[in-house]
Amino acid sequence: MSTAYHPETDGQTGVVNRVLEGYLRCFCSEQPKGWMAVLPWAEYWYNTSFQGAIRCTPFEAVYGRPPPSLHRFIPGETLVEAVSQELQTRDEAFRQLRFHLERAQEVMVRQANKRRRPANVEVGDWVFLKIRPHRQSSMPTRLHSKLAARYFGPFQTIQKVGEAAYKLQLPETARIHPVFHVSQLKKAVGTQGVEKELPQELQGEGPSFWLVNVLGKRQLQQGDVEVPQLLIEWQVGGSDGATWEDEVTIREQYPDFNLGDKVGLQEAGIDRPKGKQGWIVYERRNRKAS
């Protein structure tokens, strides 16, 4: 039972009802008057569905064994007319469910292919590579990463992998996998390149970011705890691309970097530790009668 005074239980009941409504909605469009006949199968479907809370199906939780598999009805298998009609209704329900699922898949494929352009890339073509290295890193290398170049290259395709992927001839210093989906490639037209070199964080060996200098320090209030942060200047980006990083993280990732007396700076941060503030008392004065 559910009550309005316990919203958690009421919400769980609403979820169950919504799932069962979605199951029965598949039959209402073609059989608006006969949906009650499939209620037992809707109950059986729910009881044999895997539940994340109990890590098994309700059927297995009650009976201690997995639910039995349902076989297709064979005419003449049973002599009881009621059982025969029930099994035929079940098979018809399965047929309609399969039909609606296939139709839903066709609709999703049609919607996805509306703006999808055909792949016009062949082995040996020169293509531009679309990568976003700032989304694959833990620390940004520039102030506005979204304004960085979207495409790099051109690079030559040397092999087709599967139906929609190609292997590119990347520089030997590249630290990324050379196989990319065709959606990340753009055929190069002409001889002019966009960004001939890959980002520095995707090349070479060792750490992707090199710490150059500590420009400042601040205390950032996070809940009831003040977290010390450092204003770090990276090798790529200069002082304009300096970012605030937790002091603990910097010490863990760069144990050999000597911070020295740089961590004692306080004037570079815009956030100040919260101090005690006095009470401000306002007094309302009565107006003099004219």
PDB file of C-alpha atoms in Angstrom:
ATOM      1  CA  MET A   1       0.000   0.000   0.000  1.00  0.00           C
ATOM      2  CA  SER A   2       1.069   3.567  -0.628  1.00  0.00           C
ATOM      3  CA  THR A   3       0.319   6.760   1.236  1.00  0.00           C
ATOM      4  CA  ALA A   4       0.783  10.409   0.412  1.00  0.00           C
ATOM      5  CA  TYR A   5       2.554  10.939   3.742  1.00  0.00           C
ATOM      6  CA  HIS A   6       5.462   8.759   2.584  1.00  0.00           C
ATOM      7  CA  PRO A   7       6.599  10.270  -0.722  1.00  0.00           C
ATOM      8  CA  GLU A   8       9.369   7.691  -1.242  1.00  0.00           C
ATOM      9  CA  THR A   9       6.899   4.806  -1.350  1.00  0.00           C
ATOM     10  CA  ASP A  10       4.474   6.834  -3.439  1.00  0.00           C
ATOM     11  CA  GLY A  11       7.249   7.567  -5.941  1.00  0.00           C
ATOM     12  CA  GLN A  12       8.165   3.898  -6.241  1.00  0.00           C
ATOM     13  CA  THR A  13       4.534   3.028  -6.891  1.00  0.00           C
ATOM     14  CA  GLY A  14       4.386   5.687  -9.583  1.00  0.00           C
ATOM     15  CA  VAL A  15       7.447   4.224 -11.302  1.00  0.00           C
ATOM     16  CA  VAL A  16       5.918   0.734 -11.321  1.00  0.00           C
ATOM     17  CA  ASN A  17       2.637   2.062 -12.701  1.00  0.00           C
ATOM     18  CA  ARG A  18       4.464   4.024 -15.395  1.00  0.00           C
ATOM     19  CA  VAL A  19       6.398   0.941 -16.501  1.00  0.00           C
ATOM     20  CA  LEU A  20       3.259  -1.185 -16.664  1.00  0.00           C
ATOM     21  CA  GLU A  21       1.450   1.564 -18.570  1.00  0.00           C
ATOM     22  CA  GLY A  22       4.232   1.588 -21.137  1.00  0.00           C
ATOM     23  CA  TYR A  23       3.920  -2.191 -21.481  1.00  0.00           C
ATOM     24  CA  LEU A  24       0.149  -2.035 -21.981  1.00  0.00           C
ATOM     25  CA  ARG A  25       0.280   0.987 -24.281  1.00  0.00           C
ATOM     26  CA  CYS A  26       1.624  -1.251 -27.041  1.00  0.00           C
ATOM     27  CA  PHE A  27      -1.710  -3.103 -27.140  1.00  0.00           C
ATOM     28  CA  CYS A  28      -4.107  -0.191 -26.668  1.00  0.00           C
ATOM     29  CA  SER A  29      -3.487   1.252 -30.136  1.00  0.00           C
ATOM     30  CA  GLU A  30      -4.729  -1.874 -31.924  1.00  0.00           C
ATOM     31  CA  GLN A  31      -6.918  -3.474 -29.241  1.00  0.00           C
ATOM     32  CA  PRO A  32      -8.314  -0.670 -27.075  1.00  0.00           C
ATOM     33  CA  LYS A  33     -11.015  -2.940 -25.650  1.00  0.00           C
ATOM     34  CA  GLY A  34      -8.965  -6.076 -25.117  1.00  0.00           C
ATOM     35  CA  TRP A  35      -6.022  -4.816 -23.083  1.00  0.00           C
ATOM     36  CA  MET A  36      -7.383  -6.395 -19.905  1.00  0.00           C
ATOM     37  CA  ALA A  37      -6.709  -9.841 -21.371  1.00  0.00           C
ATOM     38  CA  VAL A  38      -2.954  -9.221 -21.297  1.00  0.00           C
ATOM     39  CA  LEU A  39      -2.834  -8.019 -17.686  1.00  0.00           C
ATOM     40  CA  PRO A  40      -1.677 -11.447 -16.402  1.00  0.00           C
ATOM     41  CA  TRP A  41       1.179 -11.408 -18.899  1.00  0.00           C
ATOM     42  CA  ALA A  42       2.103  -7.883 -17.873  1.00  0.00           C
ATOM     43  CA  GLU A  43       2.292  -9.079 -14.276  1.00  0.00           C
ATOM     44  CA  TYR A  44       4.392 -12.064 -15.315  1.00  0.00           C
ATOM     45  CA  TRP A  45       6.713  -9.799 -17.294  1.00  0.00           C
ATOM     46  CA  TYR A  46       7.257  -7.525 -14.303  1.00  0.00           C
ATOM     47  CA  ASN A  47       7.827 -10.415 -11.910  1.00  0.00           C
ATOM     48  CA  THR A  48      10.426 -11.947 -14.233  1.00  0.00           C
ATOM     49  CA  SER A  49      12.323  -8.694 -14.852  1.00  0.00           C
ATOM     50  CA  PHE A  50      15.664  -8.149 -13.146  1.00  0.00           C
ATOM     51  CA  GLN A  51      15.451  -5.756 -10.172  1.00  0.00           C
ATOM     52  CA  GLY A  52      18.516  -3.732  -9.254  1.00  0.00           C
ATOM     53  CA  ALA A  53      17.587  -3.463  -5.575  1.00  0.00           C
ATOM     54  CA  ILE A  54      17.393  -7.218  -4.899  1.00  0.00           C
ATOM     55  CA  ARG A  55      19.849  -8.168  -7.697  1.00  0.00           C
ATOM     56  CA  CYS A  56      17.496 -10.811  -9.048  1.00  0.00           C
ATOM     57  CA  THR A  57      13.942 -11.183 -10.361  1.00  0.00           C
ATOM     58  CA  PRO A  58      10.931 -11.132  -7.988  1.00  0.00           C
ATOM     59  CA  PHE A  59      10.049 -14.610  -9.252  1.00  0.00           C
ATOM     60  CA  GLU A  60      13.440 -15.948  -8.187  1.00  0.00           C
ATOM     61  CA  ALA A  61      13.215 -14.159  -4.840  1.00  0.00           C
ATOM     62  CA  VAL A  62       9.891 -15.875  -4.041  1.00  0.00           C
ATOM     63  CA  TYR A  63      10.425 -19.355  -5.494  1.00  0.00           C
ATOM     64  CA  GLY A  64      14.210 -19.635  -5.236  1.00  0.00           C
ATOM     65  CA  ARG A  65      14.747 -20.580  -8.889  1.00  0.00           C
ATOM     66  CA  PRO A  66      14.924 -18.707 -12.188  1.00  0.00           C
ATOM     67  CA  PRO A  67      11.641 -18.178 -14.050  1.00  0.00           C
ATOM     68  CA  PRO A  68      10.820 -20.845 -16.638  1.00  0.00           C
ATOM     69  CA  SER A  69      11.278 -20.068 -20.298  1.00  0.00           C
ATOM     70  CA  LEU A  70       8.158 -19.639 -22.427  1.00  0.00           C
ATOM     71  CA  HIS A  71       7.834 -21.855 -25.491  1.00  0.00           C
ATOM     72  CA  ARG A  72       5.656 -21.176 -28.497  1.00  0.00           C
ATOM     73  CA  PHE A  73       2.212 -22.792 -28.388  1.00  0.00           C
ATOM     74  CA  ILE A  74       1.673 -25.813 -30.645  1.00  0.00           C
ATOM     75  CA  PRO A  75      -1.968 -26.414 -31.695  1.00  0.00           C
ATOM     76  CA  GLY A  76      -3.310 -29.625 -30.207  1.00  0.00           C
ATOM     77  CA  GLU A  77      -0.750 -29.639 -27.397  1.00  0.00           C
ATOM     78  CA  THR A  78      -3.437 -29.359 -24.739  1.00  0.00           C
ATOM     79  CA  LEU A  79      -7.035 -30.573 -24.598  1.00  0.00           C
ATOM     80  CA  VAL A  80      -8.237 -27.804 -22.272  1.00  0.00           C
ATOM     81  CA  GLU A  81      -9.838 -25.040 -24.308  1.00  0.00           C
ATOM     82  CA  ALA A  82      -9.209 -22.331 -21.700  1.00  0.00           C
ATOM     83  CA  VAL A  83      -5.489 -23.121 -21.606  1.00  0.00           C
ATOM     84  CA  SER A  84      -5.344 -23.195 -25.401  1.00  0.00           C
ATOM     85  CA  GLN A  85      -6.970 -19.756 -25.651  1.00  0.00           C
ATOM     86  CA  GLU A  86      -4.635 -18.349 -22.996  1.00  0.00           C
ATOM     87  CA  LEU A  87      -1.536 -19.591 -24.800  1.00  0.00           C
ATOM     88  CA  GLN A  88      -2.768 -18.265 -28.132  1.00  0.00           C
ATOM     89  CA  THR A  89      -3.361 -14.865 -26.518  1.00  0.00           C
ATOM     90  CA  ARG A  90       0.172 -14.953 -25.153  1.00  0.00           C
ATOM     91  CA  ASP A  91       1.689 -15.718 -28.561  1.00  0.00           C
ATOM     92  CA  GLU A  92      -0.340 -12.923 -30.130  1.00  0.00           C
ATOM     93  CA  ALA A  93       0.904 -10.531 -27.456  1.00  0.00           C
ATOM     94  CA  PHE A  94       4.493 -11.513 -28.188  1.00  0.00           C
ATOM     95  CA  ARG A  95       3.927 -11.007 -31.902  1.00  0.00           C
ATOM     96  CA  GLN A  96       2.567  -7.514 -31.366  1.00  0.00           C
ATOM     97  CA  LEU A  97       5.403  -6.613 -29.008  1.00  0.00           C
ATOM     98  CA  ARG A  98       7.969  -7.732 -31.559  1.00  0.00           C
ATOM     99  CA  PHE A  99       6.197  -5.729 -34.260  1.00  0.00           C
ATOM    100  CA  HIS A 100       6.119  -2.538 -32.173  1.00  0.00           C
ATOM    101  CA  LEU A 101       9.762  -2.916 -31.149  1.00  0.00           C
ATOM    102  CA  GLU A 102      10.871  -3.312 -34.751  1.00  0.00           C
ATOM    103  CA  ARG A 103       8.806  -0.305 -35.793  1.00  0.00           C
ATOM    104  CA  ALA A 104      10.307   1.783 -32.969  1.00  0.00           C
ATOM    105  CA  GLN A 105      13.804   0.796 -34.087  1.00  0.00           C
ATOM    106  CA  GLU A 106      13.014   1.833 -37.649  1.00  0.00           C
ATOM    107  CA  VAL A 107      11.775   5.223 -36.440  1.00  0.00           C
ATOM    108  CA  MET A 108      14.934   5.782 -34.378  1.00  0.00           C
ATOM    109  CA  VAL A 109      17.157   4.797 -37.293  1.00  0.00           C
ATOM    110  CA  ARG A 110      15.250   7.096 -39.635  1.00  0.00           C
ATOM    111  CA  GLN A 111      15.545  10.034 -37.231  1.00  0.00           C
ATOM    112  CA  ALA A 112      19.266   9.404 -36.698  1.00  0.00           C
ATOM    113  CA  ASN A 113      19.952   9.230 -40.439  1.00  0.00           C
ATOM    114  CA  LYS A 114      18.166  12.482 -41.299  1.00  0.00           C
ATOM    115  CA  ARG A 115      21.281  14.634 -40.864  1.00  0.00           C
ATOM    116  CA  ARG A 116      23.887  11.922 -41.282  1.00  0.00           C
ATOM    117  CA  ARG A 117      26.053  12.403 -44.335  1.00  0.00           C
ATOM    118  CA  PRO A 118      27.416   9.373 -46.200  1.00  0.00           C
ATOM    119  CA  ALA A 119      31.022   8.437 -45.593  1.00  0.00           C
ATOM    120  CA  ASN A 120      33.039   9.624 -48.602  1.00  0.00           C
ATOM    121  CA  VAL A 121      36.424   8.573 -47.247  1.00  0.00           C
ATOM    122  CA  GLU A 122      38.528   5.930 -48.959  1.00  0.00           C
ATOM    123  CA  VAL A 123      41.857   4.334 -48.170  1.00  0.00           C
ATOM    124  CA  GLY A 124      44.635   6.669 -49.281  1.00  0.00           C
ATOM    125  CA  ASP A 125      42.642   9.891 -48.857  1.00  0.00           C
ATOM    126  CA  TRP A 126      43.897  12.785 -46.780  1.00  0.00           C
ATOM    127  CA  VAL A 127      41.528  13.752 -43.991  1.00  0.00           C
ATOM    128  CA  PHE A 128      41.289  16.188 -41.119  1.00  0.00           C
ATOM    129  CA  LEU A 129      40.998  14.656 -37.664  1.00  0.00           C
ATOM    130  CA  LYS A 130      38.511  16.032 -35.154  1.00  0.00           C
ATOM    131  CA  ILE A 131      39.750  15.654 -31.583  1.00  0.00           C
ATOM    132  CA  ARG A 132      39.129  17.546 -28.376  1.00  0.00           C
ATOM    133  CA  PRO A 133      42.139  16.944 -26.148  1.00  0.00           C
ATOM    134  CA  HIS A 134      40.923  19.341 -23.452  1.00  0.00           C
ATOM    135  CA  ARG A 135      38.038  16.969 -22.755  1.00  0.00           C
ATOM    136  CA  GLN A 136      40.426  14.058 -22.229  1.00  0.00           C
ATOM    137  CA  SER A 137      42.724  15.812 -19.764  1.00  0.00           C
ATOM    138  CA  SER A 138      42.453  16.618 -16.095  1.00  0.00           C
ATOM    139  CA  MET A 139      43.985  20.085 -16.407  1.00  0.00           C
ATOM    140  CA  PRO A 140      43.333  22.635 -19.180  1.00  0.00           C
ATOM    141  CA  THR A 141      46.215  24.068 -21.167  1.00  0.00           C
ATOM    142  CA  ARG A 142      44.611  27.308 -22.214  1.00  0.00           C
ATOM    143  CA  LEU A 143      42.162  29.831 -20.885  1.00  0.00           C
ATOM    144  CA  HIS A 144      39.362  29.132 -23.373  1.00  0.00           C
ATOM    145  CA  SER A 145      39.679  25.520 -24.500  1.00  0.00           C
ATOM    146  CA  LYS A 146      36.469  25.589 -26.525  1.00  0.00           C
ATOM    147  CA  LEU A 147      38.065  28.152 -28.851  1.00  0.00           C
ATOM    148  CA  ALA A 148      40.901  25.782 -29.737  1.00  0.00           C
ATOM    149  CA  ALA A 149      41.213  24.165 -33.140  1.00  0.00           C
ATOM    150  CA  ARG A 150      38.605  21.511 -33.869  1.00  0.00           C
ATOM    151  CA  TYR A 151      40.445  19.721 -36.673  1.00  0.00           C
ATOM    152  CA  PHE A 152      44.065  18.662 -37.025  1.00  0.00           C
ATOM    153  CA  GLY A 153      45.975  17.396 -40.010  1.00  0.00           C
ATOM    154  CA  PRO A 154      45.664  16.455 -42.739  1.00  0.00           C
ATOM    155  CA  PHE A 155      46.579  12.808 -42.185  1.00  0.00           C
ATOM    156  CA  GLN A 156      46.447   9.948 -44.664  1.00  0.00           C
ATOM    157  CA  THR A 157      44.140   6.955 -44.235  1.00  0.00           C
ATOM    158  CA  ILE A 158      46.077   3.705 -44.564  1.00  0.00           C
ATOM    159  CA  GLN A 159      43.514   1.040 -43.656  1.00  0.00           C
ATOM    160  CA  LYS A 160      39.779   0.561 -43.248  1.00  0.00           C
ATOM    161  CA  VAL A 161      38.778  -1.077 -39.975  1.00  0.00           C
ATOM    162  CA  GLY A 162      35.296  -2.539 -39.912  1.00  0.00           C
ATOM    163  CA  GLU A 163      32.490  -0.719 -41.677  1.00  0.00           C
ATOM    164  CA  ALA A 164      32.851   2.787 -40.269  1.00  0.00           C
ATOM    165  CA  ALA A 165      36.403   3.263 -38.978  1.00  0.00           C
ATOM    166  CA  TYR A 166      39.762   4.097 -40.536  1.00  0.00           C
ATOM    167  CA  LYS A 167      43.363   3.871 -39.437  1.00  0.00           C
ATOM    168  CA  LEU A 168      45.399   7.048 -39.942  1.00  0.00           C
ATOM    169  CA  GLN A 169      49.099   7.602 -40.490  1.00  0.00           C
ATOM    170  CA  LEU A 170      49.798   9.675 -37.372  1.00  0.00           C
ATOM    171  CA  PRO A 171      53.215  11.015 -36.336  1.00  0.00           C
ATOM    172  CA  GLU A 172      55.465   8.589 -34.505  1.00  0.00           C
ATOM    173  CA  THR A 173      55.318  10.764 -31.400  1.00  0.00           C
ATOM    174  CA  ALA A 174      51.513  10.565 -31.173  1.00  0.00           C
ATOM    175  CA  ARG A 175      50.197   8.946 -27.994  1.00  0.00           C
ATOM    176  CA  ILE A 176      46.652   8.253 -29.211  1.00  0.00           C
ATOM    177  CA  HIS A 177      45.178   5.240 -30.962  1.00  0.00           C
ATOM    178  CA  PRO A 178      45.346   5.629 -34.772  1.00  0.00           C
ATOM    179  CA  VAL A 179      41.862   4.179 -35.481  1.00  0.00           C
ATOM    180  CA  PHE A 180      38.965   6.663 -35.606  1.00  0.00           C
ATOM    181  CA  HIS A 181      35.289   6.543 -36.484  1.00  0.00           C
ATOM    182  CA  VAL A 182      34.336   8.123 -39.788  1.00  0.00           C
ATOM    183  CA  SER A 183      32.295  10.771 -37.961  1.00  0.00           C
ATOM    184  CA  GLN A 184      35.585  12.172 -36.570  1.00  0.00           C
ATOM    185  CA  LEU A 185      37.082  12.545 -40.048  1.00  0.00           C
ATOM    186  CA  LYS A 186      36.621  15.237 -42.672  1.00  0.00           C
ATOM    187  CA  LYS A 187      37.965  14.809 -46.173  1.00  0.00           C
ATOM    188  CA  ALA A 188      40.670  17.327 -46.968  1.00  0.00           C
ATOM    189  CA  VAL A 189      40.114  19.464 -50.046  1.00  0.00           C
ATOM    190  CA  GLY A 190      43.159  21.216 -51.444  1.00  0.00           C
ATOM    191  CA  THR A 191      46.638  21.308 -49.958  1.00  0.00           C
ATOM    192  CA  GLN A 192      46.180  23.791 -47.133  1.00  0.00           C
ATOM    193  CA  GLY A 193      46.298  22.268 -43.659  1.00  0.00           C
ATOM    194  CA  VAL A 194      44.411  23.317 -40.563  1.00  0.00           C
ATOM    195  CA  GLU A 195      46.710  22.304 -37.701  1.00  0.00           C
ATOM    196  CA  LYS A 196      49.588  20.241 -39.026  1.00  0.00           C
ATOM    197  CA  GLU A 197      50.821  19.263 -35.575  1.00  0.00           C
ATOM    198  CA  LEU A 198      48.856  17.418 -32.936  1.00  0.00           C
ATOM    199  CA  PRO A 199      48.461  19.104 -29.537  1.00  0.00           C
ATOM    200  CA  GLN A 200      51.527  18.785 -27.353  1.00  0.00           C
ATOM    201  CA  GLU A 201      49.594  16.896 -24.705  1.00  0.00           C
ATOM    202  CA  LEU A 202      48.943  14.128 -27.259  1.00  0.00           C
ATOM    203  CA  GLN A 203      52.573  13.749 -28.293  1.00  0.00           C
ATOM    204  CA  GLY A 204      55.840  12.660 -26.753  1.00  0.00           C
ATOM    205  CA  GLU A 205      56.382  10.774 -23.539  1.00  0.00           C
ATOM    206  CA  GLY A 206      56.039  11.657 -19.895  1.00  0.00           C
ATOM    207  CA  PRO A 207      53.413  13.897 -18.288  1.00  0.00           C
ATOM    208  CA  SER A 208      51.036  15.836 -20.522  1.00  0.00           C
ATOM    209  CA  PHE A 209      51.483  19.096 -18.571  1.00  0.00           C
ATOM    210  CA  TRP A 210      54.639  20.705 -17.272  1.00  0.00           C
ATOM    211  CA  LEU A 211      54.467  23.012 -14.295  1.00  0.00           C
ATOM    212  CA  VAL A 212      56.469  26.200 -14.800  1.00  0.00           C
ATOM    213  CA  ASN A 213      55.685  28.533 -11.940  1.00  0.00           C
ATOM    214  CA  VAL A 214      53.331  29.217  -9.048  1.00  0.00           C
ATOM    215  CA  LEU A 215      51.774  32.649  -9.419  1.00  0.00           C
ATOM    216  CA  GLY A 216      49.634  32.790  -6.304  1.00  0.00           C
ATOM    217  CA  LYS A 217      47.703  31.061  -3.596  1.00  0.00           C
ATOM    218  CA  ARG A 218      44.210  31.308  -2.172  1.00  0.00           C
ATOM    219  CA  GLN A 219      41.918  29.618   0.319  1.00  0.00           C
ATOM    220  CA  LEU A 220      38.712  28.376  -1.308  1.00  0.00           C
ATOM    221  CA  GLN A 221      35.767  27.751   0.975  1.00  0.00           C
ATOM    222  CA  GLN A 222      34.156  24.379   0.174  1.00  0.00           C
ATOM    223  CA  GLY A 223      31.421  23.774   2.697  1.00  0.00           C
ATOM    224  CA  ASP A 224      32.964  23.960   6.160  1.00  0.00           C
ATOM    225  CA  VAL A 225      36.512  23.322   4.916  1.00  0.00           C
ATOM    226  CA  GLU A 226      38.997  25.795   3.473  1.00  0.00           C
ATOM    227  CA  VAL A 227      40.940  24.187   0.618  1.00  0.00           C
ATOM    228  CA  PRO A 228      44.315  25.750  -0.289  1.00  0.00           C
ATOM    229  CA  GLN A 229      44.739  26.271  -4.026  1.00  0.00           C
ATOM    230  CA  LEU A 230      47.661  27.392  -6.163  1.00  0.00           C
ATOM    231  CA  LEU A 231      47.600  29.502  -9.314  1.00  0.00           C
ATOM    232  CA  ILE A 232      49.694  27.360 -11.679  1.00  0.00           C
ATOM    233  CA  GLU A 233      51.417  28.588 -14.835  1.00  0.00           C
ATOM    234  CA  TRP A 234      51.805  25.764 -17.364  1.00  0.00           C
ATOM    235  CA  GLN A 235      54.355  25.346 -20.117  1.00  0.00           C
ATOM    236  CA  VAL A 236      51.601  25.694 -22.714  1.00  0.00           C
ATOM    237  CA  GLY A 237      49.430  28.763 -22.341  1.00  0.00           C
ATOM    238  CA  GLY A 238      51.695  31.058 -20.364  1.00  0.00           C
ATOM    239  CA  SER A 239      50.441  33.245 -17.560  1.00  0.00           C
ATOM    240  CA  ASP A 240      47.185  33.915 -19.421  1.00  0.00           C
ATOM    241  CA  GLY A 241      46.344  30.216 -19.245  1.00  0.00           C
ATOM    242  CA  ALA A 242      47.150  29.828 -15.552  1.00  0.00           C
ATOM    243  CA  THR A 243      44.620  27.763 -13.649  1.00  0.00           C
ATOM    244  CA  TRP A 244      43.717  27.262 -10.006  1.00  0.00           C
ATOM    245  CA  GLU A 245      44.571  23.762  -8.768  1.00  0.00           C
ATOM    246  CA  ASP A 246      44.372  22.145  -5.352  1.00  0.00           C
ATOM    247  CA  GLU A 247      47.694  22.301  -3.533  1.00  0.00           C
ATOM    248  CA  VAL A 248      47.369  18.665  -2.460  1.00  0.00           C
ATOM    249  CA  THR A 249      46.895  17.556  -6.080  1.00  0.00           C
ATOM    250  CA  ILE A 250      49.930  19.521  -7.255  1.00  0.00           C
ATOM    251  CA  ARG A 251      52.136  18.037  -4.543  1.00  0.00           C
ATOM    252  CA  GLU A 252      50.987  14.514  -5.431  1.00  0.00           C
ATOM    253  CA  GLN A 253      51.385  14.854  -9.208  1.00  0.00           C
ATOM    254  CA  TYR A 254      54.609  16.885  -9.111  1.00  0.00           C
ATOM    255  CA  PRO A 255      56.547  15.668  -6.070  1.00  0.00           C
ATOM    256  CA  ASP A 256      59.901  16.720  -7.576  1.00  0.00           C
ATOM    257  CA  PHE A 257      58.858  20.308  -8.208  1.00  0.00           C
ATOM    258  CA  ASN A 258      60.232  22.580  -5.500  1.00  0.00           C
ATOM    259  CA  LEU A 259      57.486  24.976  -4.509  1.00  0.00           C
ATOM    260  CA  GLY A 260      59.827  26.760  -2.114  1.00  0.00           C
ATOM    261  CA  ASP A 261      58.391  29.912  -0.631  1.00  0.00           C
ATOM    262  CA  LYS A 262      55.900  30.322  -3.489  1.00  0.00           C
ATOM    263  CA  VAL A 263      53.123  28.692  -1.491  1.00  0.00           C
ATOM    264  CA  GLY A 264      53.196  31.535   1.009  1.00  0.00           C
ATOM    265  CA  LEU A 265      51.760  34.065  -1.418  1.00  0.00           C
ATOM    266  CA  GLN A 266      48.382  35.517  -0.590  1.00  0.00           C
ATOM    267  CA  GLU A 267      47.981  38.600  -2.759  1.00  0.00           C
ATOM    268  CA  ALA A 268      47.286  36.949  -6.128  1.00  0.00           C
ATOM    269  CA  GLY A 269      43.998  35.303  -5.281  1.00  0.00           C
ATOM    270  CA  ILE A 270      40.680  37.044  -5.663  1.00  0.00           C
ATOM    271  CA  ASP A 271      39.027  34.911  -2.978  1.00  0.00           C
ATOM    272  CA  ARG A 272      39.874  35.824   0.580  1.00  0.00           C
ATOM    273  CA  PRO A 273      39.400  33.719   3.716  1.00  0.00           C
ATOM    274  CA  LYS A 274      36.196  34.552   5.443  1.00  0.00           C
ATOM    275  CA  GLY A 275      36.848  36.515   8.616  1.00  0.00           C
ATOM    276  CA  LYS A 276      34.590  37.458  11.449  1.00  0.00           C
ATOM    277  CA  GLN A 277      32.130  40.132  10.489  1.00  0.00           C
ATOM    278  CA  GLY A 278      30.457  42.430  12.950  1.00  0.00           C
ATOM    279  CA  TRP A 279      26.735  42.948  13.210  1.00  0.00           C
ATOM    280  CA  ILE A 280      25.230  45.848  11.285  1.00  0.00           C
ATOM    281  CA  VAL A 281      22.314  47.429  13.130  1.00  0.00           C
ATOM    282  CA  TYR A 282      19.780  49.543  11.274  1.00  0.00           C
ATOM    283  CA  GLU A 283      17.541  52.007  13.111  1.00  0.00           C
ATOM    284  CA  ARG A 284      14.311  53.422  11.741  1.00  0.00           C
ATOM    285  CA  ARG A 285      13.680  57.033  12.633  1.00  0.00           C
ATOM    286  CA  ASN A 286      10.178  58.369  13.044  1.00  0.00           C
ATOM    287  CA  ARG A 287       9.207  61.116  10.686  1.00  0.00           C
ATOM    288  CA  LYS A 288       8.251  64.426  12.206  1.00  0.00           C
ATOM    289  CA  ALA A 289       4.647  65.382  11.753  1.00  0.00           C
ATOM    290  CA  SER A 290       4.282  68.401   9.514  1.00  0.00           C
TER     291      SER A 290
END
